[in-house]
Amino acid sequence: MCKAVSAIAWVIVALIGGFAYAMITLARGEPLNAIWILTAALCTYALGYRFYSKWIAAKVLTLNDRRATPCEVHEDGRDFVKTNKWIVFGHHFAAISGPGPLVGPVLAAQFGYLPGTLWILIGAVLGGAVQDFIILFCSIRRDGKSLGEMVKEEINTIGGLIALTAIVCILIILVAVLGLIVVRALAESPWGTFTVSATIPIAFLMGFYLRYWRPGKVLEITAMGVVLLLLAVWGGKFFQEVPALHKVLTFNKEQLAWGIIFYGLAASILPVWLLLAPRDYLSTFMKLGTIGALALGIFCVLPNLQLPQFTRFVDGTGPIVAGKIFPFCFITIACGAISGFHSLISSGTTPKMLTRESHARQIGYGSMLLESFVAIMAMIAACTLQPGIYFAINTAPGGTPEAAVAAVSNLGFPVTVDDMSRLARSIGETTMFGRTGGAPTLAVGMAQIFSRWIGGAQWMALWYHFAIMFEALFILTTVDAGTRVGRFLLQAFLGHLWKPLGDLRSYRANVFASILFVSAWGWFLYQGVIDPLGGINSLWPLFGIANQMLSVVALCLATTVLIKMGKKKFVWITLVPALWLITVTFTASYQKIFHSNPKIGFLSQARVLSEKLAAGTLPADQIATTRIVISNMNTDAAVAGIFLFLVAAIVATSVWRWFRLWTGRSPFDLKETAPIWLPDSILAGEKIPILGRISALILIGFGLLRHLSGEAKLERAQKSHICCGNPHPSKGRLWAELEEQRFKNPRCC
């Protein structure tokens, strides 16, 4: 009876989801309500998780809870810790979720709501979630080893070196792109600049509070920090409205770029407990709270989508992302559908905390579905804007407002100067023309949804700058943490050349490596700012290409493992996404380098500008800038070429390995750790009575908060020191050491 009811329920879910897809794809003549996209997303995620992930877990990976996980075998109270699955879920989602699923879909909305929405849903269920799930499984079966270590063991040494090179390349491009997004969001906005700048002294206050006054009491200071952040959002309006204060914090893009560069350098050199750790905790709690509120707001408001299914820009003539819908729609969305960087988290801290293999399905597959849902909400927020306003915000600045609205209107999306002026006044800004990068657009969309839900039109300005603060806090946390991780990786490499440079405790070595790494991404950031085409058109696709390349590495590893496990007939579950990503990555890399359209091809743009420079047709005041842009394009072409070479090397190495395995020329030398089987008594003791489930959920909720805040980890570390007979450090010093260790791990997009 229960099975029949369950079957009927899932058939109903499938029918509802199918009807929602029909409404999305067949809608004609009138705006589509967001409820259909939300319905299609929820049904897709539910069906994918219930059936596809369960089939993979049972038939392909054959997860076995009797097999001891790394934390059962190597529990040490620090890295290997037995942790409740819901707490690990929260940790994993906080680690993988970044600004990528917020900004990528906003930019991809240029092509219309349909292609991006379908890719986010299909790509996540069949690609991104599968990758995260299988890589997490592989790491669990190998004592929690990292992606690079597993590639080196299962494929070959060359593949492992390529994977490590890819991580460094991705970090450079990632930090540069995210810095550029912050610049676009805060340029000429004293309200936003004040709010974001205020997070730095707030972080310092939190750092000293946790280090000296109330060591380890993260929940206390986080609550205080959130209140101070909200006050900063409210107080920023005085810098917008008072003329004397307005001038103080009004900066152009170049000034903001230098500010972010110096901030990244300081964040890399300063003690982690002083700036990075407090900002990270603020980001985590603001991220979860704001995304939850946005989801609830969309459900309550149910806005109509103003952008059509497809725009005319699918042919490659778009003003935001240059290039055709294939491959650039998929490259631009990136993390919302599949992210190679997630494989670093799935083979990082997460596999060291799972108590049972079956939890990998919920955490690896389920967390990616939740991030995909974030991308869907970002797509909805962007598509609810009036199309003319959307394109006016995201079109590269230049000329007068009249010329800008004329250019957008000529594209087929009418807008007036009065429309843009009313929007700017409603959100407390002087202008919204040319605010490219995706973040301002998402903030406007979020503000419209929130204001229709709470406060009305008079709250638009407050909600807009709250969204800007949320995005900038979100992004800057990745910028500073990414810079610090890049410094660690660079010092590890430099240590092989000269040992003192690899000493992480050496102040001089830290400063030297920090300057090198910040110079690398800072150069890309500054070139993106002064690039007349907006910079984001070159840097964001490069990040997408690099990120997808790392996904190719992860999926090649997963395919190799499946073949070695004797699951040849199931290799399509990883091979199909890998082939798709290889096609997308190769096409995007080739077009970015060699395309004849100067708006797409780096070399074409450099050639056209060089010809103008040689012919002497450029005004004298543009000659210096043009030379910089030419250098910028040539550098971007070289970087894209490196990515293309790396992808080719990864694919060639993996294919050769598969051929040898398939033909029996190479043994199926699976590098799994020898299994240790758990007794029945341990498994039986994990069952929770029905009456105790509610109280268990409440306790897990408190435990999740303490885990995300780091308080639980601090207690475990104290117990570990006492049990091992080590000298007992002060609580503040121990907390600082734990935070320093935490920020040595790669951070996601």
XYZ file of C-alpha atoms in Angstrom:
749
model
C 0.000 0.000 0.000
C 2.768 2.441 0.953
C 4.643 1.676 -2.262
C 1.508 2.312 -4.318
C 0.902 5.658 -2.605
C 4.562 6.603 -3.088
C 4.432 5.662 -6.765
C 1.285 7.721 -7.308
C 2.837 10.694 -5.502
C 5.954 10.618 -7.669
C 3.854 10.287 -10.834
C 1.978 13.411 -9.742
C 5.280 15.231 -9.149
C 6.465 14.200 -12.614
C 3.214 15.372 -14.222
C 3.349 18.716 -12.415
C 6.975 19.170 -13.440
C 6.167 18.233 -17.042
C 3.291 20.726 -17.112
C 5.588 23.434 -15.722
C 8.171 22.687 -18.433
C 5.412 22.892 -21.040
C 4.382 26.310 -19.735
C 8.015 27.485 -19.802
C 8.791 26.274 -23.310
C 5.420 26.883 -24.976
C 4.529 30.259 -23.452
C 3.670 32.736 -26.193
C 2.454 36.308 -26.301
C 2.465 37.161 -22.594
C 5.011 37.263 -19.738
C 5.690 33.984 -17.972
C 5.035 33.861 -14.245
C 8.028 32.849 -12.129
C 5.941 30.180 -10.406
C 6.397 27.878 -13.418
C 10.191 28.062 -13.282
C 10.140 27.480 -9.532
C 7.779 24.528 -9.965
C 9.866 23.001 -12.741
C 13.030 23.444 -10.664
C 11.619 21.876 -7.507
C 10.128 18.912 -9.397
C 13.363 18.378 -11.339
C 15.480 18.435 -8.203
C 13.077 16.126 -6.357
C 12.963 13.555 -9.176
C 16.687 13.759 -9.825
C 17.556 13.265 -6.181
C 14.975 10.548 -5.508
C 15.605 8.400 -8.571
C 18.809 9.290 -10.436
C 21.047 9.820 -7.419
C 19.589 6.771 -5.664
C 20.222 4.638 -8.742
C 23.836 5.852 -8.902
C 24.303 5.160 -5.192
C 22.824 1.644 -5.345
C 23.781 0.300 -8.789
C 26.872 2.233 -9.841
C 28.782 3.075 -6.670
C 27.201 0.440 -4.420
C 27.552 2.512 -1.263
C 27.989 0.381 1.820
C 27.419 1.720 5.328
C 29.261 -1.259 6.789
C 32.478 0.072 5.330
C 34.242 2.438 7.738
C 34.772 5.978 6.481
C 38.022 7.934 6.993
C 36.745 9.679 10.130
C 35.890 6.303 11.709
C 39.404 5.013 11.072
C 41.502 8.146 11.606
C 39.487 10.292 14.014
C 41.813 12.860 15.550
C 39.458 15.615 16.747
C 40.811 18.052 14.150
C 40.593 17.052 10.487
C 39.006 13.605 10.782
C 35.893 14.128 12.900
C 32.688 12.075 13.043
C 29.965 14.624 12.315
C 26.199 14.509 11.898
C 25.219 14.360 8.219
C 23.068 17.520 8.398
C 25.927 19.466 9.896
C 28.253 18.202 7.168
C 25.608 19.218 4.628
C 25.652 22.774 5.973
C 29.437 22.849 5.964
C 29.654 21.525 2.411
C 27.050 23.912 1.011
C 28.702 26.904 2.709
C 32.021 25.861 1.161
C 30.831 25.277 -2.425
C 28.422 28.196 -2.745
C 29.943 31.417 -4.007
C 29.103 34.399 -6.208
C 29.257 32.326 -9.404
C 25.619 31.107 -9.269
C 24.518 34.650 -8.405
C 26.269 36.564 -11.191
C 26.599 34.023 -14.032
C 22.849 33.525 -14.631
C 22.295 37.301 -14.534
C 24.717 37.809 -17.419
C 23.422 34.772 -19.316
C 19.888 36.207 -19.179
C 20.996 38.239 -22.206
C 20.096 35.208 -24.346
C 16.594 34.942 -22.815
C 15.293 33.035 -19.833
C 14.847 29.650 -21.526
C 18.397 28.499 -22.465
C 19.926 29.495 -19.149
C 17.102 27.997 -17.115
C 17.229 24.669 -18.959
C 21.012 24.441 -18.625
C 20.924 25.238 -14.908
C 18.359 22.501 -14.291
C 19.639 19.807 -16.655
C 23.323 20.558 -16.145
C 23.054 20.382 -12.354
C 21.015 17.155 -12.208
C 22.975 15.222 -14.857
C 26.394 16.865 -14.554
C 27.287 19.039 -11.594
C 25.627 16.986 -8.868
C 26.933 13.733 -10.377
C 30.482 15.088 -10.417
C 30.342 16.280 -6.803
C 28.766 13.013 -5.630
C 31.237 10.680 -7.339
C 34.341 12.691 -6.429
C 33.187 12.720 -2.801
C 32.710 8.937 -2.986
C 36.180 8.474 -4.505
C 37.801 10.549 -1.771
C 35.958 8.639 0.976
C 37.260 5.359 -0.416
C 40.822 6.774 -0.446
C 41.226 8.147 3.087
C 40.009 11.628 2.117
C 42.702 12.304 -0.504
C 42.556 15.461 -2.638
C 41.648 15.647 -6.318
C 45.262 16.097 -7.403
C 46.438 13.111 -5.376
C 43.684 10.884 -6.790
C 44.368 11.964 -10.370
C 48.050 11.245 -9.865
C 47.326 7.746 -8.525
C 44.452 6.660 -10.787
C 45.469 8.284 -14.102
C 49.139 9.296 -13.963
C 51.568 11.852 -12.557
C 51.169 14.238 -15.485
C 47.426 14.487 -14.889
C 48.039 15.312 -11.239
C 50.442 18.121 -12.127
C 47.939 19.499 -14.629
C 45.252 19.501 -11.955
C 47.485 21.472 -9.577
C 48.360 23.941 -12.346
C 44.667 24.348 -13.105
C 43.919 25.283 -9.488
C 46.454 28.118 -9.510
C 45.226 29.399 -12.903
C 41.604 29.313 -11.778
C 42.397 31.199 -8.579
C 44.103 34.008 -10.505
C 41.234 34.415 -12.946
C 38.599 33.900 -10.241
C 39.919 36.637 -7.961
C 40.358 39.068 -10.870
C 36.826 38.511 -12.142
C 35.234 38.847 -8.713
C 37.223 41.985 -7.992
C 35.956 43.442 -11.267
C 32.360 42.659 -10.272
C 32.818 44.576 -7.001
C 34.293 47.539 -8.885
C 31.299 47.668 -11.226
C 28.884 47.479 -8.312
C 30.494 50.234 -6.193
C 31.639 52.728 -8.835
C 30.196 56.214 -8.224
C 28.092 54.795 -5.348
C 29.021 56.392 -1.986
C 26.195 54.507 -0.227
C 27.472 51.128 -1.384
C 31.118 52.094 -0.817
C 30.422 53.151 2.776
C 28.457 50.005 3.559
C 31.110 47.670 2.157
C 33.996 49.675 3.664
C 32.308 49.488 7.057
C 32.630 45.704 7.007
C 36.412 46.043 7.459
C 36.383 47.775 10.887
C 33.477 45.509 11.866
C 35.664 42.509 10.997
C 38.562 43.981 13.021
C 36.244 44.420 15.999
C 35.054 40.828 15.664
C 38.639 39.598 15.366
C 39.823 41.279 18.575
C 36.638 40.199 20.386
C 37.224 36.560 19.473
C 40.969 36.600 20.002
C 41.241 38.417 23.324
C 37.896 39.349 24.916
C 35.593 36.339 24.354
C 37.730 33.657 22.666
C 35.781 31.323 20.408
C 32.319 32.819 21.115
C 31.573 33.178 17.416
C 27.768 33.117 17.672
C 27.831 36.097 20.047
C 29.955 38.316 17.847
C 28.246 37.130 14.664
C 24.912 38.395 15.986
C 26.589 41.700 16.842
C 28.246 41.805 13.419
C 24.975 41.281 11.567
C 23.348 44.120 13.529
C 26.296 46.415 12.752
C 26.088 45.481 9.067
C 22.413 46.387 8.925
C 23.203 49.707 10.620
C 25.923 50.281 8.009
C 23.358 49.753 5.249
C 21.034 52.273 6.884
C 23.827 54.776 7.643
C 25.115 54.703 4.068
C 22.159 56.733 2.852
C 23.588 59.841 4.569
C 26.689 59.567 2.382
C 24.343 59.457 -0.590
C 22.098 62.350 0.458
C 24.481 64.809 2.195
C 26.591 66.621 -0.467
C 29.662 67.042 1.753
C 29.708 63.342 2.620
C 28.791 62.342 -0.937
C 32.107 63.648 -2.282
C 34.162 61.801 0.332
C 33.232 58.281 -0.799
C 32.549 58.784 -4.509
C 35.256 56.836 -6.366
C 35.714 55.931 -10.010
C 36.467 52.420 -11.246
C 40.252 52.792 -11.326
C 40.389 54.072 -7.744
C 38.203 51.217 -6.553
C 40.365 48.703 -8.429
C 43.469 49.908 -6.616
C 41.567 49.822 -3.337
C 40.571 46.176 -3.860
C 44.137 45.269 -4.857
C 45.559 46.774 -1.657
C 42.776 45.151 0.358
C 43.646 41.728 -1.099
C 47.318 42.292 -0.263
C 46.481 43.251 3.328
C 44.149 40.277 3.734
C 46.881 37.921 2.579
C 49.509 39.307 4.969
C 47.514 40.146 8.113
C 46.792 37.408 10.674
C 43.806 35.387 9.558
C 41.974 35.901 12.857
C 42.003 39.671 12.382
C 40.156 40.015 9.056
C 39.474 36.853 7.052
C 37.846 34.675 9.690
C 35.373 37.303 10.970
C 34.375 38.306 7.423
C 33.952 34.646 6.518
C 31.504 34.056 9.364
C 29.564 37.197 8.474
C 29.416 36.034 4.876
C 28.178 32.555 5.825
C 25.273 33.717 7.972
C 24.318 36.585 5.652
C 24.478 34.198 2.697
C 22.143 31.625 4.201
C 19.716 34.215 5.574
C 19.505 36.335 2.417
C 19.135 33.408 0.025
C 16.387 31.963 2.203
C 14.606 35.325 2.304
C 14.928 35.722 -1.479
C 13.420 32.286 -2.060
C 10.517 33.106 0.246
C 10.071 36.488 -1.422
C 9.867 34.929 -4.889
C 7.269 32.455 -3.660
C 5.204 35.250 -2.097
C 5.491 37.860 -4.857
C 5.433 35.485 -7.875
C 6.733 38.084 -10.332
C 6.311 37.854 -14.101
C 9.399 37.433 -16.274
C 9.844 40.405 -18.593
C 12.589 38.980 -20.799
C 11.458 36.636 -23.607
C 12.382 32.980 -24.025
C 15.048 33.854 -26.570
C 16.415 37.252 -27.465
C 17.897 38.261 -30.793
C 21.347 37.995 -29.217
C 21.531 34.222 -29.554
C 23.304 34.997 -32.850
C 26.333 36.421 -31.038
C 25.619 40.155 -31.315
C 24.815 40.655 -27.635
C 25.988 43.793 -25.816
C 26.747 41.974 -22.540
C 28.356 38.668 -23.475
C 29.855 38.684 -26.949
C 29.406 35.377 -28.760
C 26.680 32.964 -29.742
C 24.495 31.066 -27.328
C 26.798 28.075 -27.823
C 29.219 27.956 -26.093
C 29.040 31.230 -24.181
C 25.701 30.771 -22.420
C 27.055 27.604 -20.775
C 30.454 29.103 -20.035
C 28.917 32.216 -18.472
C 26.534 30.367 -16.141
C 29.387 28.141 -14.895
C 28.841 27.325 -11.186
C 25.063 27.336 -11.371
C 25.093 24.101 -13.408
C 28.505 22.498 -12.908
C 31.643 23.728 -11.185
C 35.046 22.108 -11.278
C 35.982 23.902 -8.101
C 33.388 21.889 -6.199
C 35.548 18.814 -6.733
C 38.209 20.433 -4.540
C 35.717 20.694 -1.676
C 34.383 17.178 -2.301
C 37.947 15.933 -1.930
C 38.901 18.361 0.850
C 37.388 18.694 4.305
C 33.999 17.068 3.607
C 35.111 13.419 3.089
C 36.996 13.563 6.381
C 33.765 14.198 8.344
C 31.243 11.773 6.806
C 30.370 8.943 9.165
C 28.655 6.710 6.563
C 29.079 6.216 2.835
C 25.342 6.658 2.215
C 25.591 10.269 3.413
C 27.634 11.098 0.310
C 24.467 11.057 -1.770
C 22.714 13.664 0.342
C 25.772 15.869 0.755
C 27.474 15.549 -2.618
C 24.406 15.382 -4.856
C 21.969 17.332 -2.672
C 24.216 20.342 -1.978
C 24.770 20.936 -5.688
C 21.014 20.913 -6.272
C 20.641 23.577 -3.594
C 23.285 25.754 -5.257
C 21.538 25.268 -8.589
C 18.369 26.560 -6.930
C 20.301 29.708 -5.967
C 21.184 30.156 -9.654
C 17.529 29.741 -10.626
C 16.541 32.499 -8.210
C 19.246 34.773 -9.667
C 17.906 34.092 -13.166
C 14.381 34.962 -12.031
C 15.553 38.180 -10.339
C 17.296 39.316 -13.541
C 14.468 38.357 -15.890
C 11.839 40.193 -13.840
C 13.419 43.527 -14.812
C 12.118 45.537 -17.735
C 14.316 44.386 -20.678
C 15.301 47.910 -21.664
C 16.446 48.646 -18.108
C 18.296 45.313 -17.929
C 20.322 46.079 -21.057
C 20.870 49.745 -20.165
C 22.392 48.694 -16.851
C 24.624 46.051 -18.395
C 25.724 47.829 -21.587
C 29.276 49.176 -21.414
C 29.317 52.885 -20.525
C 30.103 55.512 -23.137
C 28.522 58.712 -24.390
C 25.512 60.530 -23.017
C 22.445 58.952 -21.380
C 20.459 59.874 -24.481
C 22.903 57.974 -26.678
C 22.800 54.971 -24.325
C 18.997 54.684 -24.334
C 18.955 55.172 -28.079
C 21.438 52.316 -28.523
C 19.411 50.004 -26.279
C 16.125 50.986 -27.911
C 17.607 50.288 -31.326
C 18.281 46.735 -30.129
C 14.530 46.240 -29.807
C 14.141 46.905 -26.079
C 12.751 50.432 -25.619
C 13.798 52.452 -22.603
C 13.920 56.168 -21.853
C 16.182 58.444 -19.890
C 13.249 59.099 -17.540
C 12.923 55.339 -16.886
C 16.559 55.104 -15.879
C 16.383 58.322 -13.829
C 13.357 57.078 -11.899
C 15.116 53.779 -11.226
C 18.269 55.544 -10.001
C 16.255 57.844 -7.705
C 14.220 54.947 -6.334
C 17.354 53.062 -5.244
C 19.323 56.106 -4.072
C 21.880 56.186 -6.896
C 22.908 59.000 -9.230
C 22.920 56.823 -12.338
C 22.446 53.194 -13.355
C 23.830 53.483 -16.869
C 26.750 51.185 -17.640
C 26.755 49.371 -14.266
C 28.027 46.187 -15.871
C 29.211 43.009 -14.176
C 25.902 41.475 -13.105
C 25.934 42.500 -9.430
C 23.989 45.796 -9.839
C 21.403 44.036 -12.006
C 20.877 41.288 -9.437
C 20.645 43.893 -6.670
C 17.925 45.785 -8.564
C 16.001 42.556 -9.166
C 16.312 41.532 -5.508
C 15.268 45.014 -4.366
C 12.137 44.901 -6.517
C 11.162 41.494 -5.141
C 11.875 42.441 -1.514
C 10.115 45.835 -1.780
C 6.983 44.222 -3.244
C 7.064 41.833 -0.309
C 8.058 44.181 2.539
C 8.073 47.973 2.703
C 6.813 48.995 -0.718
C 8.487 51.406 -3.142
C 9.848 53.623 -0.348
C 12.082 50.750 0.760
C 13.630 50.174 -2.682
C 16.807 52.108 -1.888
C 17.347 50.296 1.386
C 16.790 46.871 -0.194
C 19.049 47.708 -3.143
C 21.983 48.673 -0.959
C 21.342 45.728 1.325
C 21.647 43.496 -1.777
C 24.817 45.311 -2.861
C 26.297 44.834 0.617
C 25.293 41.165 0.560
C 26.894 40.584 -2.851
C 30.049 42.554 -2.087
C 30.499 40.835 1.283
C 29.916 37.526 -0.466
C 32.421 38.298 -3.227
C 35.119 40.008 -1.173
C 35.228 37.001 1.141
C 36.178 34.897 -1.875
C 38.663 37.553 -3.024
C 40.570 37.726 0.260
C 40.384 33.997 1.021
C 41.323 33.135 -2.579
C 44.316 35.447 -2.360
C 45.514 33.805 0.836
C 45.090 30.291 -0.592
C 46.931 31.371 -3.737
C 49.754 32.644 -1.573
C 49.966 29.267 0.201
C 50.087 27.393 -3.119
C 52.684 29.783 -4.496
C 54.854 29.429 -1.398
C 54.639 25.641 -1.666
C 56.008 25.905 -5.215
C 58.641 28.522 -4.371
C 59.820 26.388 -1.462
C 61.137 23.830 -3.965
C 63.275 26.571 -5.552
C 64.516 28.098 -2.293
C 63.411 26.590 1.011
C 63.021 29.855 3.008
C 60.366 31.067 0.541
C 58.176 28.104 1.498
C 58.177 28.968 5.208
C 54.591 30.006 6.000
C 55.686 31.500 9.317
C 58.213 33.825 7.684
C 56.881 37.375 7.410
C 59.244 38.239 4.552
C 58.309 35.129 2.573
C 54.615 35.854 3.132
C 54.950 39.421 1.877
C 56.992 38.347 -1.166
C 54.560 35.598 -2.214
C 51.550 37.833 -1.528
C 52.924 40.576 -3.764
C 53.543 38.062 -6.563
C 50.066 36.549 -6.416
C 48.240 39.866 -5.975
C 50.223 41.300 -8.886
C 49.000 38.421 -11.069
C 45.270 38.887 -10.442
C 45.596 42.633 -9.901
C 46.975 43.071 -13.407
C 43.964 41.296 -14.898
C 41.633 43.346 -12.702
C 43.128 46.702 -13.695
C 43.195 45.803 -17.375
C 39.556 44.800 -17.116
C 38.718 48.184 -15.592
C 40.410 50.284 -18.276
C 39.352 48.017 -21.156
C 36.851 50.032 -23.236
C 34.829 46.882 -23.919
C 34.180 46.441 -20.227
C 36.760 43.782 -19.334
C 34.162 41.358 -18.069
C 33.642 40.034 -21.616
C 37.167 38.652 -21.588
C 37.756 37.782 -17.950
C 34.462 36.087 -17.049
C 34.565 33.614 -19.980
C 38.167 32.843 -19.029
C 36.999 31.965 -15.542
C 34.212 29.836 -17.007
C 36.674 28.063 -19.286
C 39.068 27.419 -16.410
C 36.301 26.220 -14.130
C 34.912 23.857 -16.761
C 38.425 22.598 -17.405
C 38.689 21.540 -13.779
C 35.339 19.768 -14.188
C 36.864 17.869 -17.095
C 39.690 16.770 -14.784
C 37.199 15.604 -12.143
C 34.966 13.768 -14.630
C 37.964 12.096 -16.280
C 39.012 10.835 -12.860
C 35.465 9.635 -12.147
C 35.318 7.790 -15.492
C 38.670 6.129 -14.822
C 37.520 4.975 -11.382
C 34.273 3.530 -12.793
C 36.214 1.555 -15.414
C 38.582 0.215 -12.772
C 35.609 -0.762 -10.596
C 34.351 -2.938 -13.447
C 31.399 -0.602 -14.151
C 32.072 -0.149 -17.862
C 28.403 -0.155 -18.793
C 27.793 2.806 -16.470
C 30.626 5.085 -17.612
C 28.158 7.174 -19.632
C 26.985 8.918 -16.458
C 30.358 10.709 -16.256
C 31.533 10.383 -19.846
C 28.549 12.203 -21.392
C 28.953 15.325 -19.178
C 32.714 15.175 -19.783
C 32.281 15.069 -23.575
C 29.854 17.970 -23.418
C 32.237 20.050 -21.312
C 35.173 19.173 -23.559
C 33.185 20.389 -26.558
C 32.152 23.589 -24.790
C 35.636 24.307 -23.444
C 37.451 23.661 -26.722
C 34.971 25.748 -28.702
C 35.013 28.644 -26.248
C 38.822 28.659 -25.993
C 39.272 28.544 -29.767
C 36.740 31.303 -30.396
C 38.152 33.561 -27.680
C 41.569 33.272 -29.288
C 40.939 33.142 -33.055
C 37.405 34.422 -33.766
C 37.322 37.030 -36.550
C 34.866 39.250 -34.638
C 36.936 41.726 -32.585
C 34.287 41.673 -29.831
C 34.916 37.939 -29.351
C 38.438 37.097 -30.517
C 41.336 38.492 -28.510
C 43.786 38.408 -31.415
C 41.259 39.980 -33.798
C 40.689 42.893 -31.480
C 44.426 43.326 -30.948
C 44.980 43.254 -34.736
C 42.262 45.820 -35.472
C 43.551 48.196 -32.819
C 47.146 47.720 -33.995
C 46.115 48.619 -37.546
C 44.391 51.785 -36.334
C 47.439 52.654 -34.261
C 49.772 52.122 -37.224
C 47.534 54.137 -39.552
C 47.484 57.069 -37.135
C 43.687 57.323 -37.165
C 43.315 57.350 -33.383
C 43.050 60.596 -31.383
C 46.170 61.457 -29.417
C 44.414 60.985 -26.059
C 43.508 57.368 -26.944
C 46.921 56.123 -28.049
C 48.210 55.142 -24.594
C 44.944 53.396 -23.664
C 44.870 51.551 -26.981
C 48.350 50.167 -26.421
C 47.289 48.892 -23.010
C 44.217 47.232 -24.521
C 46.347 45.550 -27.194
C 48.635 44.161 -24.505
C 45.569 43.063 -22.558
C 44.121 41.163 -25.524
C 47.398 39.418 -26.317
C 47.755 38.325 -22.702
C 44.186 37.014 -22.598
C 44.844 35.064 -25.816
C 47.923 33.496 -24.242
C 46.012 32.526 -21.086
C 43.148 31.024 -23.103
C 45.745 29.118 -25.143
C 47.249 27.687 -21.964
C 43.812 26.546 -20.843
C 43.191 24.940 -24.242
C 46.512 23.101 -24.035
C 45.777 21.889 -20.514
C 42.382 20.548 -21.527
C 43.909 18.752 -24.508
C 46.599 17.220 -22.299
C 44.057 16.057 -19.727
C 41.817 14.495 -22.361
C 44.686 12.803 -24.221
C 46.159 11.365 -21.030
C 42.800 10.084 -19.824
C 41.785 8.573 -23.165
C 45.084 6.684 -23.397
C 44.535 5.362 -19.886
C 40.975 4.273 -20.720
C 42.163 2.522 -23.881
C 44.772 0.536 -21.971
C 42.242 -0.410 -19.291
C 39.519 -1.343 -21.768
C 41.828 -3.523 -23.867
C 43.428 -5.228 -20.871
C 46.875 -3.718 -21.500
C 46.830 -2.116 -18.066
C 45.714 -3.813 -14.832
C 42.644 -2.592 -12.973
C 44.812 -1.301 -10.141
C 42.165 0.529 -8.161
C 43.870 2.588 -5.453
C 41.135 2.268 -2.846
C 42.109 1.956 0.790
C 41.672 -1.542 2.197
C 38.151 -1.729 3.691
C 37.511 -1.945 7.412
C 34.061 -3.331 8.225
C 31.914 -1.974 11.038
C 30.108 -4.370 13.411
C 26.305 -4.605 13.427
C 26.162 -3.113 16.923
C 27.401 0.282 15.692
C 24.943 0.435 12.818
C 22.023 -0.661 14.968
C 22.762 2.012 17.548
C 22.256 4.776 14.992
C 18.481 4.256 14.619
C 16.462 7.066 16.183
C 13.000 6.405 17.672
C 10.151 8.252 15.988
C 9.274 10.197 19.145
C 12.842 11.442 19.378
C 13.128 12.792 15.858
C 11.706 16.242 16.565
C 14.044 16.843 19.478
C 16.892 15.411 17.395
C 16.165 17.919 14.610
C 16.198 20.782 17.120
C 19.515 19.637 18.543
C 20.932 19.211 15.039
C 19.843 22.782 14.228
C 21.782 24.137 17.200
C 24.671 21.865 16.315
C 24.704 23.171 12.756
C 24.920 26.763 13.979
C 27.778 25.891 16.321
C 29.535 23.965 13.558
C 29.252 26.783 11.013
C 30.440 29.277 13.607
C 33.466 27.143 14.541
C 32.643 26.846 18.247
C 32.261 23.061 18.090
C 35.592 22.716 16.300
C 37.286 24.769 19.002
C 35.915 22.485 21.736
C 37.135 19.397 19.882
C 40.582 20.919 19.495
C 40.755 21.684 23.219
C 39.824 18.103 24.082
C 42.375 16.814 21.593
C 45.158 18.830 23.256
C 44.161 17.581 26.708
C 43.879 13.915 25.639
C 47.215 13.965 23.834
C 49.015 15.576 26.763
C 50.098 18.582 24.667
C 50.787 21.971 26.252
C 47.416 23.667 26.701
C 47.418 26.963 24.718
C 45.074 29.808 25.510
C 41.625 29.522 23.976
C 42.174 32.618 21.834
C 45.484 31.368 20.486
C 44.048 27.929 19.720
C 41.144 29.520 17.839
C 43.562 31.650 15.789
C 45.624 28.555 14.885
C 42.509 26.668 13.783
C 41.409 29.561 11.562
C 44.849 29.790 9.976
C 44.683 26.082 9.176
C 41.160 26.376 7.777
C 42.145 29.073 5.293
C 44.949 26.949 3.854
C 42.319 24.829 2.086
C 41.015 25.909 -1.345
C 37.898 28.042 -1.288
C 35.125 27.604 -3.826
C 33.728 30.032 -6.370
